[in-house]
Short mmCIF file of C-alpha atoms in Angstrom, two decimals:
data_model
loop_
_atom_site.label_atom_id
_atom_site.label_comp_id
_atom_site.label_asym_id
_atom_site.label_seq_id
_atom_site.Cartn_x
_atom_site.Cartn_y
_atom_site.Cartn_z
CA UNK A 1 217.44 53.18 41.89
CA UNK A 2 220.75 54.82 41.11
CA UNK A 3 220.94 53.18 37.66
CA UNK A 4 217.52 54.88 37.17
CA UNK A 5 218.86 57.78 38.30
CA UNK A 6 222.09 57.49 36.13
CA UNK A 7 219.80 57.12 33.18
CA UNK A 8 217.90 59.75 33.86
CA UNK A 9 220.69 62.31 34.57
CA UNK A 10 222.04 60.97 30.87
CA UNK A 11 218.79 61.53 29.20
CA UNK A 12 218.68 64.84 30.70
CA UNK A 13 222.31 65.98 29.30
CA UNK A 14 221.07 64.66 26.18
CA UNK A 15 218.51 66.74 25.98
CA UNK A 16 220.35 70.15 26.85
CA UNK A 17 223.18 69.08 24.29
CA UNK A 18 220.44 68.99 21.89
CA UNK A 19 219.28 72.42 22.73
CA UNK A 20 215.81 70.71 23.52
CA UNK A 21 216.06 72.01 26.97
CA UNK A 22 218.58 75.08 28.34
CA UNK A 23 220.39 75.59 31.29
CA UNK A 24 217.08 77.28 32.78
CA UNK A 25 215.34 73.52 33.18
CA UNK A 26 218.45 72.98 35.34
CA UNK A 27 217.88 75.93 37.25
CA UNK A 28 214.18 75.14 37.69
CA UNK A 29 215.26 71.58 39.05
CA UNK A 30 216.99 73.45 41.60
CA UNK A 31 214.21 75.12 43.32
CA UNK A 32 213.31 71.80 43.87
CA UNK A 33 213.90 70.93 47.73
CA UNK A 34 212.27 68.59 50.27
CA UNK A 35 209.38 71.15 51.45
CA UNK A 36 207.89 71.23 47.58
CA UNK A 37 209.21 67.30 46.01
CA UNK A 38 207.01 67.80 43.18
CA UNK A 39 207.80 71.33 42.21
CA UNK A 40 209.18 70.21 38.90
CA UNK A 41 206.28 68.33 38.05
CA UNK A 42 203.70 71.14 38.97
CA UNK A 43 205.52 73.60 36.71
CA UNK A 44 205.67 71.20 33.94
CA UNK A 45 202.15 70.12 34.47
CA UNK A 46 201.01 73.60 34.38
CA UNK A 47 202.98 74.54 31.41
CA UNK A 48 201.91 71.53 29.38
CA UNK A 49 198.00 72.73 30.37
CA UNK A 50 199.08 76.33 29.14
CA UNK A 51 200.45 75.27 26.13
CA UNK A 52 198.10 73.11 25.20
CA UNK A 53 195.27 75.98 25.89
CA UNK A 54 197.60 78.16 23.87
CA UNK A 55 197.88 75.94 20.95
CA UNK A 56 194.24 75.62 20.81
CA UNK A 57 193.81 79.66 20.58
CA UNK A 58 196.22 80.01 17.90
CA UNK A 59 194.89 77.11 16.11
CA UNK A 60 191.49 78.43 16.15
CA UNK A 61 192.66 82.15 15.59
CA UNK A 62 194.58 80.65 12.22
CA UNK A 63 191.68 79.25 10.96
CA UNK A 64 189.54 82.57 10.83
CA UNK A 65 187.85 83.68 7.79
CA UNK A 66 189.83 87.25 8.68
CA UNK A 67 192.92 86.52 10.76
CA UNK A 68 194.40 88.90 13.85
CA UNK A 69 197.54 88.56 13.62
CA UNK A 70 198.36 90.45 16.51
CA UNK A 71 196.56 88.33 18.73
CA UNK A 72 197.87 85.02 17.37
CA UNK A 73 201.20 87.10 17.87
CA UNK A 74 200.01 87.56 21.82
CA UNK A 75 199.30 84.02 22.08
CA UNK A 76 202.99 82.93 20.19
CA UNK A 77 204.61 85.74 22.65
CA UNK A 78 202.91 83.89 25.88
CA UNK A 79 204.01 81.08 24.91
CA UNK A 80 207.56 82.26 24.26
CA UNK A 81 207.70 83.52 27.90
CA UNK A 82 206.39 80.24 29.31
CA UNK A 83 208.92 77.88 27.28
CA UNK A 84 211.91 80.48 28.37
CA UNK A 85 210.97 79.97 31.59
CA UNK A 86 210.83 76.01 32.12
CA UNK A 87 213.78 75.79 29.88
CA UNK A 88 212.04 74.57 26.47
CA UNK A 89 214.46 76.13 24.25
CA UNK A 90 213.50 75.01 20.55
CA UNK A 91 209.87 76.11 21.37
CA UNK A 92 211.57 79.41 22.75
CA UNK A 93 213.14 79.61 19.37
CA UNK A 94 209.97 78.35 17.19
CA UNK A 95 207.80 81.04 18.96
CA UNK A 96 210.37 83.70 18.14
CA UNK A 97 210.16 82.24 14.48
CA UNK A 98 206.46 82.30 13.99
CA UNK A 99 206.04 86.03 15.74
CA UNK A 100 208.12 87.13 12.54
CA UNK A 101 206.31 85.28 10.54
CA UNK A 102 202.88 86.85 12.31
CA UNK A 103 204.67 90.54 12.36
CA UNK A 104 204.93 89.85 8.06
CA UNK A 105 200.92 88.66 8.62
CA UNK A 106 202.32 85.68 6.64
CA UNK A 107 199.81 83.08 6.47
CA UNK A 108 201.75 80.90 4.14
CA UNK A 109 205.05 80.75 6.03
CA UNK A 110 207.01 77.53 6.61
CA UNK A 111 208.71 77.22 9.62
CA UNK A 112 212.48 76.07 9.50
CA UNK A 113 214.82 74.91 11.97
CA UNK A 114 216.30 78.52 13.62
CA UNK A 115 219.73 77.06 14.49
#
């Protein structure tokens, strides 16, 4: 189990060196405590369910015949605040890209690495 663990711990600094994650993930682990084991999990759980649902809207909202850019930009800005808070930091950084891209009403955009 602590080899497991090891690993785990190395994936994890991995992942933060990459800037896939931030220092907030780390935070979030710890709130984690023995009265709520899976509290990681839930808030994962729950923000992989948002995002998904998220996704969808946008998706959907993108392929309109007339296109509301302000709400696809609601939908990119929820999302934002959701992957700031669980740590996801190049989705933090892709939402901030494609709300300037939605703020120019660009349709045709390409998304590029921010950093």
């Amino acid at each position: 189990m602590d080899h497991l663990q090891r690993k785990l711990r190395d994936l994890e600094s991995t992942i933060i060196q990459h800037g896939i994650l931030d220092d907030q993930f780390s935070q979030l682990q710890k709130l984690q405590d023995d009265s709520s084991p899976d509290f990681v999990y839930e808030v994962i759980t729950l923000f992989f369910a948002d995002s998904d649902k998220l996704l969808n809207n946008m998706s959907h909202a993108l392929g309109q015949k007339d296109v509301n850019f302000k709400q696809i930009d609601a939908y990119a800005h929820q999302q934002k605040g959701s992957s700031a808070s669980v740590g996801a930091a190049k989705v933090t950084n892709i939402c901030s890209a494609f709300r300037s891209f939605c703020e120019a009403k660009n349709l045709e955009g390409k998304l590029c690495n921010p950093h």
